[in-house]
Coordinates of C-alpha atoms in Angstrom, one line a residue:
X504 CA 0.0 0.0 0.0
X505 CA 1.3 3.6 -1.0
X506 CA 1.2 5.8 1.5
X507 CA -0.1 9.1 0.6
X508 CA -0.9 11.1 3.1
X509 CA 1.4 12.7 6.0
X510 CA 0.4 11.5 9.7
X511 CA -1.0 14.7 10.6
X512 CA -2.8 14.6 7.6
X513 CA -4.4 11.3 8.4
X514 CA -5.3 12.2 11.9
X515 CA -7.1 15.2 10.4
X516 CA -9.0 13.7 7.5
X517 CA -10.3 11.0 10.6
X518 CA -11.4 13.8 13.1
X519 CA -13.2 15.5 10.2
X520 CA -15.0 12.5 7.9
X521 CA -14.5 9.6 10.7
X522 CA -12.4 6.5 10.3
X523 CA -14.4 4.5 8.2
X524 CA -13.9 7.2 5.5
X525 CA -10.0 7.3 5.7
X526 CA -10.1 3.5 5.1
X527 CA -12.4 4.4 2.0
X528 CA -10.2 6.7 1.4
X529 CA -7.0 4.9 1.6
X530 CA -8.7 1.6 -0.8
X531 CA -9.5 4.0 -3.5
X532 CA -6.2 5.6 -3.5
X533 CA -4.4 2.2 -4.0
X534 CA -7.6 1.6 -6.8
X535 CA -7.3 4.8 -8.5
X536 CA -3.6 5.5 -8.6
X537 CA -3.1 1.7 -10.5
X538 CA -6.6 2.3 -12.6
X539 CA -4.9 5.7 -14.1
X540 CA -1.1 5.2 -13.6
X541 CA -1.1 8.0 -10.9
X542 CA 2.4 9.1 -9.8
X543 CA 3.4 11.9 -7.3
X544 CA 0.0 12.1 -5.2
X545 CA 0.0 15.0 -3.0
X546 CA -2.7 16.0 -0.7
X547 CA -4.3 19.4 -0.8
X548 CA -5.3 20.2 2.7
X549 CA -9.0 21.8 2.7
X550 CA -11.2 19.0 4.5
X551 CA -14.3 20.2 2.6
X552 CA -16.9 17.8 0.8
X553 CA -14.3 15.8 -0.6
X554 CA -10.5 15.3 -0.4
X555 CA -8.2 16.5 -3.2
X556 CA -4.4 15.6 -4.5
X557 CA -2.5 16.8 -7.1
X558 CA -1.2 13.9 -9.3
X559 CA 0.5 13.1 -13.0
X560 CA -1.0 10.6 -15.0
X561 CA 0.6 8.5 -17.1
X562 CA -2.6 8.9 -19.4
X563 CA -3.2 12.5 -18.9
X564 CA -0.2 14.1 -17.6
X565 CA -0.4 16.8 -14.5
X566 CA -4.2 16.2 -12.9
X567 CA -6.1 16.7 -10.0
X568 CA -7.9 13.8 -8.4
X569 CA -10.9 14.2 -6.3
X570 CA -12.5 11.5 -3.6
X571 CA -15.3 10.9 -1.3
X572 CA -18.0 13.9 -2.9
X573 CA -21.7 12.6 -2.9
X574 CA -22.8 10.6 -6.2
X575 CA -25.0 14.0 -6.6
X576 CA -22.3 16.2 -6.9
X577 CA -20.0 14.4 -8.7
X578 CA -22.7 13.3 -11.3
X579 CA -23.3 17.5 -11.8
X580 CA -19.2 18.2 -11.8
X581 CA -18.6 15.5 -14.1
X582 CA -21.2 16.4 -16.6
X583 CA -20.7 19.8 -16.3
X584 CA -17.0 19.6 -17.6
X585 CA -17.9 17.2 -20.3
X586 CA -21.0 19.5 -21.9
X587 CA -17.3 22.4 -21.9
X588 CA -15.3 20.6 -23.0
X589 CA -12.6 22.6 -22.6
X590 CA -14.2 25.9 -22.7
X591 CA -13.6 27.9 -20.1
X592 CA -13.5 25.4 -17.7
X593 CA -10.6 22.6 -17.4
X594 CA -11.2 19.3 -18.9
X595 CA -12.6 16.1 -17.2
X596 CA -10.1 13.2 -17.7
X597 CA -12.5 10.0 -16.1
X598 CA -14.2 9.0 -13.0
X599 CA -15.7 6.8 -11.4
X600 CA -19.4 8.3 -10.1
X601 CA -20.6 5.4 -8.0
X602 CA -17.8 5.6 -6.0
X603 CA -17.4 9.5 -6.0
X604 CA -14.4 9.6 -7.8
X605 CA -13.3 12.4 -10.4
X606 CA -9.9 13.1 -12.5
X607 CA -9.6 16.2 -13.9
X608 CA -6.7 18.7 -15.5
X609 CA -4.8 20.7 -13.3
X610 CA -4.3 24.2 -14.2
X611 CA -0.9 25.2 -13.7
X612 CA 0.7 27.7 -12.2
X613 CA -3.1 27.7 -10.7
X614 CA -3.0 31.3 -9.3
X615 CA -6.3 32.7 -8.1
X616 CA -8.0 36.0 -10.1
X617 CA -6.7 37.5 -6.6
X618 CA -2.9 37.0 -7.8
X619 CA -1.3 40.0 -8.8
X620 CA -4.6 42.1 -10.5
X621 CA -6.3 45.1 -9.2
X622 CA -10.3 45.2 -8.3
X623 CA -10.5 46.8 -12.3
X624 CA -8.6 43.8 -13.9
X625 CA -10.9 41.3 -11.7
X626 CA -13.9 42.7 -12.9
X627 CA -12.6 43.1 -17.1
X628 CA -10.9 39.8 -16.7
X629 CA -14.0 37.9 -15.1
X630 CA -16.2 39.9 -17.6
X631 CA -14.6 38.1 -20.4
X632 CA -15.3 34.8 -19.1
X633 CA -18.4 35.5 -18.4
X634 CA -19.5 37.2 -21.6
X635 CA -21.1 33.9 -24.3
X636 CA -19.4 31.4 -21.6
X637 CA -22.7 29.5 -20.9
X638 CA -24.5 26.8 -23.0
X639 CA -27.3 24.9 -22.9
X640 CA -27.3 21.4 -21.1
X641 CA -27.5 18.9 -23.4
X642 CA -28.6 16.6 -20.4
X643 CA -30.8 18.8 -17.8
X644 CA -31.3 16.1 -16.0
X645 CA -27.9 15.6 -14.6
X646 CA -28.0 18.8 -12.8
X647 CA -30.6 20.8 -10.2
X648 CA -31.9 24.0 -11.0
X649 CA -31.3 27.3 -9.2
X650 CA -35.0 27.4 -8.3
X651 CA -34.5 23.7 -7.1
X652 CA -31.9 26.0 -4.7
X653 CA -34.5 28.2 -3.6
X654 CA -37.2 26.3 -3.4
X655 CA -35.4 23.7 -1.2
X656 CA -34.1 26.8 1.3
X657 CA -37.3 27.7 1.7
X658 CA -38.7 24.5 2.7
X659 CA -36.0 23.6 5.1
X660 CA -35.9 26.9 6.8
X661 CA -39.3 26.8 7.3
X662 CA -39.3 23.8 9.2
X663 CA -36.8 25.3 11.8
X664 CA -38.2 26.5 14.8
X665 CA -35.1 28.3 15.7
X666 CA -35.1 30.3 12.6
X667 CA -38.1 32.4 12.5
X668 CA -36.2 35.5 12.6
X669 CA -34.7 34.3 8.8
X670 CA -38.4 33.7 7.7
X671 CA -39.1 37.5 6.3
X672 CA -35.9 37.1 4.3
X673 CA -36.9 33.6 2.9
X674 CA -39.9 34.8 1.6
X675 CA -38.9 38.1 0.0
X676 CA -36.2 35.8 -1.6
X677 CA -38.5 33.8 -3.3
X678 CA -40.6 36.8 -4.3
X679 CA -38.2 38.4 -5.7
X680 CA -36.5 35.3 -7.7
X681 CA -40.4 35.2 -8.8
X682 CA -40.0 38.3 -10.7
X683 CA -36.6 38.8 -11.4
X684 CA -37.4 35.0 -13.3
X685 CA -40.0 36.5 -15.5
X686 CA -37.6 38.6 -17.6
X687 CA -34.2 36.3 -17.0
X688 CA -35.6 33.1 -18.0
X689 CA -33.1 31.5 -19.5
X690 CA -32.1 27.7 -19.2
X691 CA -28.0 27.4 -19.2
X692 CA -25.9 25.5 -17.6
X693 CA -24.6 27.6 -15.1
X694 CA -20.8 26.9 -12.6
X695 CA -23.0 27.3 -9.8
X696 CA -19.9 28.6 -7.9
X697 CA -18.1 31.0 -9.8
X698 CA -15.7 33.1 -7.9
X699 CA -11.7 34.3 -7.8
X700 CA -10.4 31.0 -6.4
X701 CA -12.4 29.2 -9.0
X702 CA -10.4 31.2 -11.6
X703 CA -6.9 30.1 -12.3
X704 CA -4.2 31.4 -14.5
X705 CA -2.1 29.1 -16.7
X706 CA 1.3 29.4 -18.4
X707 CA 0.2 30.9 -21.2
X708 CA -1.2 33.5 -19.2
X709 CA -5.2 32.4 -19.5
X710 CA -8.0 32.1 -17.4
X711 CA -9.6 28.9 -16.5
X712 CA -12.2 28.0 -14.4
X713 CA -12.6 25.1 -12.2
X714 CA -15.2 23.3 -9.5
X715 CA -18.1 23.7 -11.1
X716 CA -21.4 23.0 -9.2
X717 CA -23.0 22.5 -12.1
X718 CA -27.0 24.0 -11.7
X719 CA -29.3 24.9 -14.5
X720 CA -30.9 28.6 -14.8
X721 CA -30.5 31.8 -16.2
X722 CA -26.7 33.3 -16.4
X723 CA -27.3 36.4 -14.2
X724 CA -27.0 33.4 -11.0
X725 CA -24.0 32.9 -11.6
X726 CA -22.5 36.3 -10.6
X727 CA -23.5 36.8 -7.1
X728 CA -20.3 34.4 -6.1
X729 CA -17.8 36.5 -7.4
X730 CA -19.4 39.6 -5.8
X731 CA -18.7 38.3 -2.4
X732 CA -15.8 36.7 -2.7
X733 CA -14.3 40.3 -3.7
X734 CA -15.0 40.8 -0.4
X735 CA -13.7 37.9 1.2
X736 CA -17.4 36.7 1.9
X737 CA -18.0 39.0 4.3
X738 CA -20.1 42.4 4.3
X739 CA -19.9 45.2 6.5
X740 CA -21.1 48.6 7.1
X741 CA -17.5 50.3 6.3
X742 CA -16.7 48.4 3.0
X743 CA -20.6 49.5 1.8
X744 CA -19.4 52.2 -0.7
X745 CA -16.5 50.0 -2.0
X746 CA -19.3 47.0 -2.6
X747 CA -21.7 49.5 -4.6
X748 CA -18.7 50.7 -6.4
X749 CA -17.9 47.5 -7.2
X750 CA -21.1 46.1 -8.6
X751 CA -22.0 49.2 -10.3
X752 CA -19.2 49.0 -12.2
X753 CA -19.2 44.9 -12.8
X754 CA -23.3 45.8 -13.6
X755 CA -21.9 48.6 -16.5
X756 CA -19.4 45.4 -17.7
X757 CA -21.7 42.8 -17.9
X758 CA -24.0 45.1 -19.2
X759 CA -26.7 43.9 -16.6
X760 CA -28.9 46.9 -14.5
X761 CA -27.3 47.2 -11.3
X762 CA -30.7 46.6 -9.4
X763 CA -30.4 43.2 -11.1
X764 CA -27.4 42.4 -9.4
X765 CA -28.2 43.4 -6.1
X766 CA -31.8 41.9 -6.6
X767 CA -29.2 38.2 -7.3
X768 CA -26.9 38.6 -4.7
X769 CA -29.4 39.0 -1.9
X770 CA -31.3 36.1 -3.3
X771 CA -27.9 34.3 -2.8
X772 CA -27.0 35.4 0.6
X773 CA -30.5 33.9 1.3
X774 CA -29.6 30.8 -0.1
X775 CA -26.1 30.5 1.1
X776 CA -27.1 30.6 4.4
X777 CA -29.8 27.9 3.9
X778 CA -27.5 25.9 2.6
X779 CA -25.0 26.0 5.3
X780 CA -27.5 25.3 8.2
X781 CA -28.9 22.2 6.2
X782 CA -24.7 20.8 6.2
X783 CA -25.4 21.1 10.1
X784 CA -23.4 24.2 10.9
X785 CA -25.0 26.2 13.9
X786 CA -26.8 28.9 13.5
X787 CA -24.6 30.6 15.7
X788 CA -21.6 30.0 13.8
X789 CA -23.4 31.7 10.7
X790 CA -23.6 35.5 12.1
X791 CA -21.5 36.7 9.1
X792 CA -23.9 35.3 6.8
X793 CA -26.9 36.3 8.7
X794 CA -24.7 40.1 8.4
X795 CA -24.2 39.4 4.4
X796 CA -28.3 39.0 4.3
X797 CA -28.7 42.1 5.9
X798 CA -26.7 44.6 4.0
X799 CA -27.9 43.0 0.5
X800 CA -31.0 44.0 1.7
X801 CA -29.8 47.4 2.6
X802 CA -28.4 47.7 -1.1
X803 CA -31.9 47.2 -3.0
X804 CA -33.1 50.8 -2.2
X805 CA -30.1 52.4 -3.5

């Protein structure tokens, strides 16, 4: 048996996942590395959905392997990058979706749209990607739909007794994904995810974007993302002027109203949050988001 990972890492992927996952973990290694002639497998530390190393293929050449995401996810990922193929997004190599397994390119050097560009470069260079970068699923089936993402915050918050103060913010979400729907109607296949760290630079000095979530709707839901992650995720009264800067001038790029974009991004706060407390975080632990909420709302008037 190869051994992959560093002790420390091993302890860590065990506190987080449990020990019946590292052993999961550790047999599909040994499966995945022989299936695909893997060499130099090094784990990326991030103990989020899934577990990710940075590999060469025999095959492929420099890659990324993924393990352990849900059948869901991977199914959405996998397709996503195939439907691309190649553009825009890095390619799919093979995987394995029963067993939650994905291989796909790895962009080198891999710098994030943070690296080295000021808040005008972000928003032209993101602008350009965004600009014709969305096609229609050939297979809609594979993937949920944004409303899926609202309807399904709604009906879990609902249900949550200790949420009642989040209810008024549910609902004017869905209202206002009710309207904004009527005139931005489209049906794309959307990243679902689109922010800086999603962006990476190669050596030819290009832009390509990785991780799709892979969700079907209309383009303008796939913006909100990058608006917060300008700001680390993270609102707050003092950086207000600098956010409506900001979108007003990524609104005059895109060439989308500016009410639109605040109309998406508090729709996406809403469901951010949602989707945090249904992965079991505490409600206490998600004051930031709860803040985020609260001054997208303040920017609709304005």
């Amino acid at each position: 048996m190869n051994d992959y990972l560093r002790k420390e890492d091993r302890q860590k992927i065990i506190d987080c996942f449990g020990k019946s996952y590292y052993e999961k973990l550790v047999e599909h290694l040994n499966i995945y590395s022989s299936r695909w002639k893997l060499q130099d497998v090094d784990f990326i530390p991030s103990y989020s959905m899934n577990c990710v190393f940075k590999c060469y293929s025999e095959y492929y050449g420099n890659a990324v392997l993924k393990i352990g995401g849900s059948k869901r996810a991977v199914t959405a990922e996998y397709h996503t990058l195939r439907e691309y193929d190649g553009w825009r997004l890095c390619k799919v190599y093979d995987a394995d979706i029963s067993n939650g397994v994905i291989l796909e390119e790895e962009i080198q050097p891999g710098r994030s749209l943070f690296h080295g560009t000021s808040r005008d470069q972000r928003i032209s260079i993101f602008s350009s990607l965004f600009k014709d970068m969305h096609i229609p699923p050939q297979n809609p089936g594979h993937y949920p739909t944004y409303k899926d993402w609202v309807i399904r915050s709604i009906n879990y918050i609902s249900r949550r007794e200790d949420c009642t103060d989040l209810f008024p913010h549910i609902e004017k979400a869905q209202e206002l994904f009710s309207s904004i729907t009527e005139k931005y109607a489209r049906n794309m296949l959307l990243h679902g995810d689109l922010h800086h760290e999603n962006i990476l630079s190669n050596h030819a000095g290009e832009y390509i974007i990785i991780d799709p979530k892979g969700v079907t709707g209309d383009p303008v839901f796939d913006i909100s993302r990058f608006i917060l992650n300008e700001f680390n995720d993270t609102f707050s009264i003092d950086l207000y002027l600098e956010i409506e800067a900001f979108i007003s001038a990524l609104a005059k790029s895109l060439h989308i109203p500016c009410s639109i974009l605040k109309i998406c991004l508090y729709i996406e706060t809403t469901v951010w949050l949602c989707d945090e407390l249904q992965q079991g975080v505490p409600i206490h632990e998600c004051s930031y988001l709860i803040g985020n909420i609260l001054h997208a709302k303040s920017m609709l008037s304005n």
